[in-house]
Short mmCIF file of C-alpha atoms in Angstrom, two decimals:
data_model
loop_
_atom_site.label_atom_id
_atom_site.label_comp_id
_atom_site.label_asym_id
_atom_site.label_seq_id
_atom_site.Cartn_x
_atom_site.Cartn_y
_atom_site.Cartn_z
CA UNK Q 1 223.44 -31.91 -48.84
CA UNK Q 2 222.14 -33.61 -45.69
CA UNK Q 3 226.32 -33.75 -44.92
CA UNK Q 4 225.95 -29.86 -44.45
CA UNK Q 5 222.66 -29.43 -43.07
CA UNK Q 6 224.07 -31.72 -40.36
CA UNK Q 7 227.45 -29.64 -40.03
CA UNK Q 8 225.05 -26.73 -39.68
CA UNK Q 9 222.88 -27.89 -36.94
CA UNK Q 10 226.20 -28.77 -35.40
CA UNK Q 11 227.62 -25.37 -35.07
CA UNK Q 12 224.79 -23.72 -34.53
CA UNK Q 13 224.99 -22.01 -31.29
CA UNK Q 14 222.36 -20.50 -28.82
CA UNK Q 15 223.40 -18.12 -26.88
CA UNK Q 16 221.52 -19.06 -23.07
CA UNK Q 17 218.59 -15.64 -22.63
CA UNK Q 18 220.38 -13.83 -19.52
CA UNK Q 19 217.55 -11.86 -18.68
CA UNK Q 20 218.46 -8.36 -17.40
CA UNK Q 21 215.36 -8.64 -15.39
CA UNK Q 22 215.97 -10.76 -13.26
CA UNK Q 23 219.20 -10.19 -12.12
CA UNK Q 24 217.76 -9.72 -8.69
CA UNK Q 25 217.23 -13.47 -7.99
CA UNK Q 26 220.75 -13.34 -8.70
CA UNK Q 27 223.79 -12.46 -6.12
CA UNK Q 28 224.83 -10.48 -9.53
CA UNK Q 29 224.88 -6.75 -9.39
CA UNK Q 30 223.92 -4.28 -12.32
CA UNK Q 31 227.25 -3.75 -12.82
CA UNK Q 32 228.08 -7.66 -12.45
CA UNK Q 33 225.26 -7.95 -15.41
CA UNK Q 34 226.62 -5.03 -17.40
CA UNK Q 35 230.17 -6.83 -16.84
CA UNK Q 36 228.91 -10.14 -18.12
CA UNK Q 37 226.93 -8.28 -21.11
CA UNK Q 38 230.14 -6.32 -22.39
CA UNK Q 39 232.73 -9.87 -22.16
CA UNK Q 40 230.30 -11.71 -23.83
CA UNK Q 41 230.26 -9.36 -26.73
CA UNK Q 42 233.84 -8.47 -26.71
CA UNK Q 43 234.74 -11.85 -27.64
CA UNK Q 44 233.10 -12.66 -30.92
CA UNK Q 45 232.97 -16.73 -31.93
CA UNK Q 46 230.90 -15.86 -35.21
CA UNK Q 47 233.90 -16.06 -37.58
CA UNK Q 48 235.37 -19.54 -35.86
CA UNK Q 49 232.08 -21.35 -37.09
CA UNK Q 50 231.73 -19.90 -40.07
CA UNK Q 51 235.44 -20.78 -40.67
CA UNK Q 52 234.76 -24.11 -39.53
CA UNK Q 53 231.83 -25.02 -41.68
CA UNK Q 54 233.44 -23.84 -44.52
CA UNK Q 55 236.74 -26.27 -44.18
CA UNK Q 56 233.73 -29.08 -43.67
CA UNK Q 57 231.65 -28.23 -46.31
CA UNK Q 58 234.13 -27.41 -48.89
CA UNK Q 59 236.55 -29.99 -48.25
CA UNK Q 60 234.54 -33.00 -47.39
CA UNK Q 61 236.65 -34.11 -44.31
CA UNK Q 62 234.36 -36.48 -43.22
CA UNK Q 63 234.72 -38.90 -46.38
CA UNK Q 64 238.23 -38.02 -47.46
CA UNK Q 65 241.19 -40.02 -45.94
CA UNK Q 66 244.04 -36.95 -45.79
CA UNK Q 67 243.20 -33.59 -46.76
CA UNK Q 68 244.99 -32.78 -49.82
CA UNK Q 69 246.05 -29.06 -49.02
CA UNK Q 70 247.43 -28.43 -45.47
CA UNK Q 71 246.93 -24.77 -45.76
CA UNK Q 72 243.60 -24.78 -45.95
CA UNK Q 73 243.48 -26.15 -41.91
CA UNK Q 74 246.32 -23.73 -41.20
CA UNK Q 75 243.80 -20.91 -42.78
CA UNK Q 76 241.22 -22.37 -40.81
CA UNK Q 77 243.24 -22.07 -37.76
CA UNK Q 78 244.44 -18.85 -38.25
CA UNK Q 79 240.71 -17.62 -37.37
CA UNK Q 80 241.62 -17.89 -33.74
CA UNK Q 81 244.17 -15.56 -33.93
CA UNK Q 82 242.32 -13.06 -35.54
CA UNK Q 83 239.30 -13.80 -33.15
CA UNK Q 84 241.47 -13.30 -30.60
CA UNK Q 85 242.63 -10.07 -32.05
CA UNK Q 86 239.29 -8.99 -32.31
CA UNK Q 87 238.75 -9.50 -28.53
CA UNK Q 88 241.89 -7.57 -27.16
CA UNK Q 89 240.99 -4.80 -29.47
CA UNK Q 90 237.42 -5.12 -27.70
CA UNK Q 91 238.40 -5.75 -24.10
CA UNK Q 92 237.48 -2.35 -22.27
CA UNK Q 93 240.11 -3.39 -18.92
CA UNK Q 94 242.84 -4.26 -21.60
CA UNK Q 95 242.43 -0.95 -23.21
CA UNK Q 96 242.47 1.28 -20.08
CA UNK Q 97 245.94 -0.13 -18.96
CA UNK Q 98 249.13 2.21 -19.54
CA UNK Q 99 250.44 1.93 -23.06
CA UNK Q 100 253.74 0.24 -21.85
CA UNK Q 101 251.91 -2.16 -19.31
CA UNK Q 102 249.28 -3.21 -21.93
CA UNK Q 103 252.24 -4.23 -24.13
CA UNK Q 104 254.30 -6.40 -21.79
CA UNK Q 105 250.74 -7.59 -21.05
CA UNK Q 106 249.89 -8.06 -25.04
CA UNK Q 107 251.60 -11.56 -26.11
CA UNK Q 108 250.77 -13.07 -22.84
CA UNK Q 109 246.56 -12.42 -23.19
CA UNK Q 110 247.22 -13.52 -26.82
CA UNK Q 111 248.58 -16.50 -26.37
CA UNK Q 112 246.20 -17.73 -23.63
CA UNK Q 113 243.20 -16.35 -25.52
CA UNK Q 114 243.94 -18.04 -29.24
CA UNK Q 115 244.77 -21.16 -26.94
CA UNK Q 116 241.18 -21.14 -25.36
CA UNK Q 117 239.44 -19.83 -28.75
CA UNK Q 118 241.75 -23.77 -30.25
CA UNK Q 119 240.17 -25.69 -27.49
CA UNK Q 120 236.49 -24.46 -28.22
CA UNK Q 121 236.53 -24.26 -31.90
CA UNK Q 122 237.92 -27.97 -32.27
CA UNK Q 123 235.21 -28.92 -29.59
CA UNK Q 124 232.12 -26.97 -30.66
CA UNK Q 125 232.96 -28.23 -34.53
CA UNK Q 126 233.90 -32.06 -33.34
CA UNK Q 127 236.80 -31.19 -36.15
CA UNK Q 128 238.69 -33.82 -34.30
CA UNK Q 129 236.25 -36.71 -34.90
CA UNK Q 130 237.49 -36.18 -38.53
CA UNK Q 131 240.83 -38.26 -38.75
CA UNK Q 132 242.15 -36.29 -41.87
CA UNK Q 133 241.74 -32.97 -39.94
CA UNK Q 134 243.78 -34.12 -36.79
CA UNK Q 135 246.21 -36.08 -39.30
CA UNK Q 136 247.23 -32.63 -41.09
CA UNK Q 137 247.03 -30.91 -36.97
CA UNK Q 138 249.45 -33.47 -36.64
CA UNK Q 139 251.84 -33.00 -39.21
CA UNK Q 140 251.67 -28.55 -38.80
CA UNK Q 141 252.01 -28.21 -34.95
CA UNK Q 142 253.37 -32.14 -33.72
CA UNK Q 143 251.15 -34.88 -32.32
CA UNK Q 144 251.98 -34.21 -28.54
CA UNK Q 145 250.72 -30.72 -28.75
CA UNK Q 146 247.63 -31.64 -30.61
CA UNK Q 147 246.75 -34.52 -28.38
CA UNK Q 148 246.89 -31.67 -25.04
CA UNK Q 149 244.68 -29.74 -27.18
CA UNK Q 150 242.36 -32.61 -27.62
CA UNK Q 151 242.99 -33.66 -23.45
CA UNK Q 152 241.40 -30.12 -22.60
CA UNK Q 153 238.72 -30.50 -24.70
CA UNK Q 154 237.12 -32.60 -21.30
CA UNK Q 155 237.22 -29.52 -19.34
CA UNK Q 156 235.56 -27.18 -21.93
CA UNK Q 157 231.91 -26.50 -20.67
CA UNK Q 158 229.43 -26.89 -23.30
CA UNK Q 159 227.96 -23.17 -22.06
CA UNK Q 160 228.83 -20.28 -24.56
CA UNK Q 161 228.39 -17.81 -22.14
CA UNK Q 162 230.63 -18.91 -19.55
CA UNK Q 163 233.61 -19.67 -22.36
CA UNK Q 164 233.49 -16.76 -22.96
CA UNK Q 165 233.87 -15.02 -19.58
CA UNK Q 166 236.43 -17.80 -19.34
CA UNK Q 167 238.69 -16.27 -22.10
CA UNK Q 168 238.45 -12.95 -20.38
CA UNK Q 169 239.77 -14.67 -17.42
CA UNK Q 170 242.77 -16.29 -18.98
CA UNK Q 171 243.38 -13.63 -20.60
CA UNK Q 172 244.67 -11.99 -17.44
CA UNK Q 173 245.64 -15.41 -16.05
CA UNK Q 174 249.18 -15.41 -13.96
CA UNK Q 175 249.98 -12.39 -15.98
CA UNK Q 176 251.36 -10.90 -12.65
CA UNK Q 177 254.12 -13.80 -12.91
CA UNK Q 178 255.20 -12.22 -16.37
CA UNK Q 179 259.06 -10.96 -16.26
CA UNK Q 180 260.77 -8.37 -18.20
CA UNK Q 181 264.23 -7.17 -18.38
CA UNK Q 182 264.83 -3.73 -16.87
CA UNK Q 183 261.26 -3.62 -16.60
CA UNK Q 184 258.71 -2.71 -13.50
CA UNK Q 185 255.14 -2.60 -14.06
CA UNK Q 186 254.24 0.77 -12.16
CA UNK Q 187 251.90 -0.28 -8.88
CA UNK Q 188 248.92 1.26 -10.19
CA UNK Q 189 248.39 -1.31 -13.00
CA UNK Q 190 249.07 -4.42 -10.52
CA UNK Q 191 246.31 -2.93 -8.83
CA UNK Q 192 244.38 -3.16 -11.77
CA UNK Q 193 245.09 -5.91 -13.11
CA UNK Q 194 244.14 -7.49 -9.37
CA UNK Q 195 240.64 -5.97 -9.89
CA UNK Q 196 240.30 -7.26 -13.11
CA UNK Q 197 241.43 -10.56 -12.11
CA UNK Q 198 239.20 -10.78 -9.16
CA UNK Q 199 236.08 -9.23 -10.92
CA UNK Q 200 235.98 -11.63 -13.54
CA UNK Q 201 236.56 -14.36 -11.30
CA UNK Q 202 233.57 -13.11 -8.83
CA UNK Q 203 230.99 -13.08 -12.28
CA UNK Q 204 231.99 -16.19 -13.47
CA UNK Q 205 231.61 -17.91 -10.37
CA UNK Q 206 228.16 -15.69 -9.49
CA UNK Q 207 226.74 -16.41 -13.17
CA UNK Q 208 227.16 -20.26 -12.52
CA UNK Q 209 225.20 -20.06 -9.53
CA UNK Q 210 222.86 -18.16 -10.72
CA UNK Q 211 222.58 -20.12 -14.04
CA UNK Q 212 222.87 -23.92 -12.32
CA UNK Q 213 223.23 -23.68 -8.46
CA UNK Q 214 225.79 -24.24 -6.09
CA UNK Q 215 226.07 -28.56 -6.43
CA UNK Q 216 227.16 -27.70 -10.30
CA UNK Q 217 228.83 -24.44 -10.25
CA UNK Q 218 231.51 -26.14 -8.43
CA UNK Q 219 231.32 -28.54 -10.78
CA UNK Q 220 231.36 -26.77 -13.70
CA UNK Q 221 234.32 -24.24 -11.86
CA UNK Q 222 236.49 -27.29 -11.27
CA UNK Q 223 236.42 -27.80 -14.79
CA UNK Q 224 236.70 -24.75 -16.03
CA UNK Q 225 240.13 -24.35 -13.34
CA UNK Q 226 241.52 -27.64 -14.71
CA UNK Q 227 240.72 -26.48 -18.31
CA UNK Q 228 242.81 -23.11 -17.61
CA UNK Q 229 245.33 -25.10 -16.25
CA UNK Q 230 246.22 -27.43 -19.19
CA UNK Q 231 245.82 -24.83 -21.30
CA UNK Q 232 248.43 -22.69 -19.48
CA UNK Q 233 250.71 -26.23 -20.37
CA UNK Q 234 249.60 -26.25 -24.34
CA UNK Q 235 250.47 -22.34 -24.31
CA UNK Q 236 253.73 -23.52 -22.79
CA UNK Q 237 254.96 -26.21 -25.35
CA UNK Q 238 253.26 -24.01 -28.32
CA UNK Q 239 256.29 -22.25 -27.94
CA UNK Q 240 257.96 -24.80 -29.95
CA UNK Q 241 255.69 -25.21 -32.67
CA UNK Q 242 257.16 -22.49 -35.06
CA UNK Q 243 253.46 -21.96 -37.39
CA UNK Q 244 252.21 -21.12 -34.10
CA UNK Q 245 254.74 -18.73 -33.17
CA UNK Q 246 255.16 -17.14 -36.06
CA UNK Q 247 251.12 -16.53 -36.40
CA UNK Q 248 251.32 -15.27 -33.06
CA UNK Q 249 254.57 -12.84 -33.80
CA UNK Q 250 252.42 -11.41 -36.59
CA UNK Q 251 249.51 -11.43 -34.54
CA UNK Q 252 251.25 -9.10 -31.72
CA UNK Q 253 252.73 -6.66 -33.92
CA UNK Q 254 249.04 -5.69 -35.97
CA UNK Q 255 247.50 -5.69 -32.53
CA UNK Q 256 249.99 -3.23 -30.93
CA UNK Q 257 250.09 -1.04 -34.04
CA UNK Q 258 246.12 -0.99 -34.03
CA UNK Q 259 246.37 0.15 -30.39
CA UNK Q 260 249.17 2.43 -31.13
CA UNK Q 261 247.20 3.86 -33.89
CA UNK Q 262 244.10 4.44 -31.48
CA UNK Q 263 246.18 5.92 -28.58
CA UNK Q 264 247.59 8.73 -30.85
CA UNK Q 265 244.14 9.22 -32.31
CA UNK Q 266 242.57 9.44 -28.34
CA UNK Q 267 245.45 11.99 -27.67
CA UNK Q 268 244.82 13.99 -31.05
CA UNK Q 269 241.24 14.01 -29.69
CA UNK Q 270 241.90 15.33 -26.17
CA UNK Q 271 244.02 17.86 -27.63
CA UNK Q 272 241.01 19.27 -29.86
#
């Protein structure tokens, strides 16, 4: 019992009071604010902890020498990828993008977003202080990938809010860069997605002033760049790891036919 009170206490997370009021100490905006107020709801950690204490709690990793069932971490794991579901389906810039863009866009956001939603859930839970956790990470996605998962984990900032305005950000991370065969991406989504990209980077950078100054927001934005970074490497050589692509296949096909689905039920609504 005091094993799961502990757990608990662990994931328990406080979400830092942005007060609305007084944004104008800030450099922020109201829109800035609203911004900040819609990303940190769009992305939705509630599930990830749950998910976590549950594999704690019901497994006992932290007595237990190998966990008996791999499936049960894979299950575990799988949260992120419906978390990060959740989030495109949520993201408001995502949504307004041209059906066709939005889907060259799709696997790209997904991949970067379940990779960031990996780094934080293994972090926030300390999942890989538990040797029998890490040891069945090991054998489902290879020790080299799980050890850059566990590398980033240095960058990840310990504040909620700005992981999560750092998963909108990767989410359009070098997604200019992305080819496709007999493919252009019209010039009125790059413009977009430049706007995007640079708003999100302007409120992440503004919050962290206004949250901890100027000495450690470029502390904390170093970090949060070299955290992007390696994750843009694990999202890389997950590519191999065939659980993980094969998640993130299925992944990418409910996502576009959920967006599918709500395009032809905007257009049915014009129509009326």
């Amino acid at each position: 019992m005091a094993s799961t009170t502990s757990n608990d206490r662990q994931l328990t997370i406080q979400l830092p009071t942005i007060n609305l009021l007084r944004s104008d100490n800030s450099s922020l905006n109201s829109a800035q604010w609203i911004l900040i107020a819609n990303l940190i709801h769009s992305y939705d950690e509630s599930r990830l902890l749950a998910a976590a204490r549950r594999l704690m709690n019901e497994n006992n990793i932290s007595q237990v020498e190998q966990i008996r069932d791999p499936t049960v971490v894979r299950d575990f794991l799988k949260q992120t990828y419906e978390t990060t579901g959740k989030y495109l389906h949520a993201n408001h810039d995502f949504l307004i993008l041209p059906p066709d863009d939005r889907f060259v866009l799709l696997r790209h956001a997904a991949e970067n977003v379940q990779c960031l939603s990996t780094i934080f859930i293994w972090n926030q839970s300390k999942l890989y202080t538990h040797r029998s956790f890490m040891k069945t990470c090991n054998y489902l996605y290879g020790e080299q990938l799980v050890n850059m998962v566990r590398h980033a984990m240095k960058f990840i900032d310990p504040d909620l809010v700005l992981v999560k305005l750092a998963a909108s950000l990767f989410a359009f991370f070098n997604s200019l860069l992305i080819v496709r065969p007999n493919y252009t991406m019209n010039s009125s989504s790059i413009s977009t997605i430049f706007r995007i990209q640079s708003s999100y980077a302007e409120v992440t950078w503004k919050y962290l002033v206004y949250r901890y100054g100027y000495y450690q927001a470029v502390l904390r934005f170093n970090n949060l760049i070299q955290c992007l970074m390696t994750a843009t490497k694990i999202t890389s050589k997950s590519l191999n790891a065939h659980i993980h692509t094969n998640d993130m296949e299925s992944l990418v096909e409910q996502t576009e036919i959920s967006l599918f689905l709500d395009d032809i039920e905007q257009i049915n609504s014009d129509v009326v």
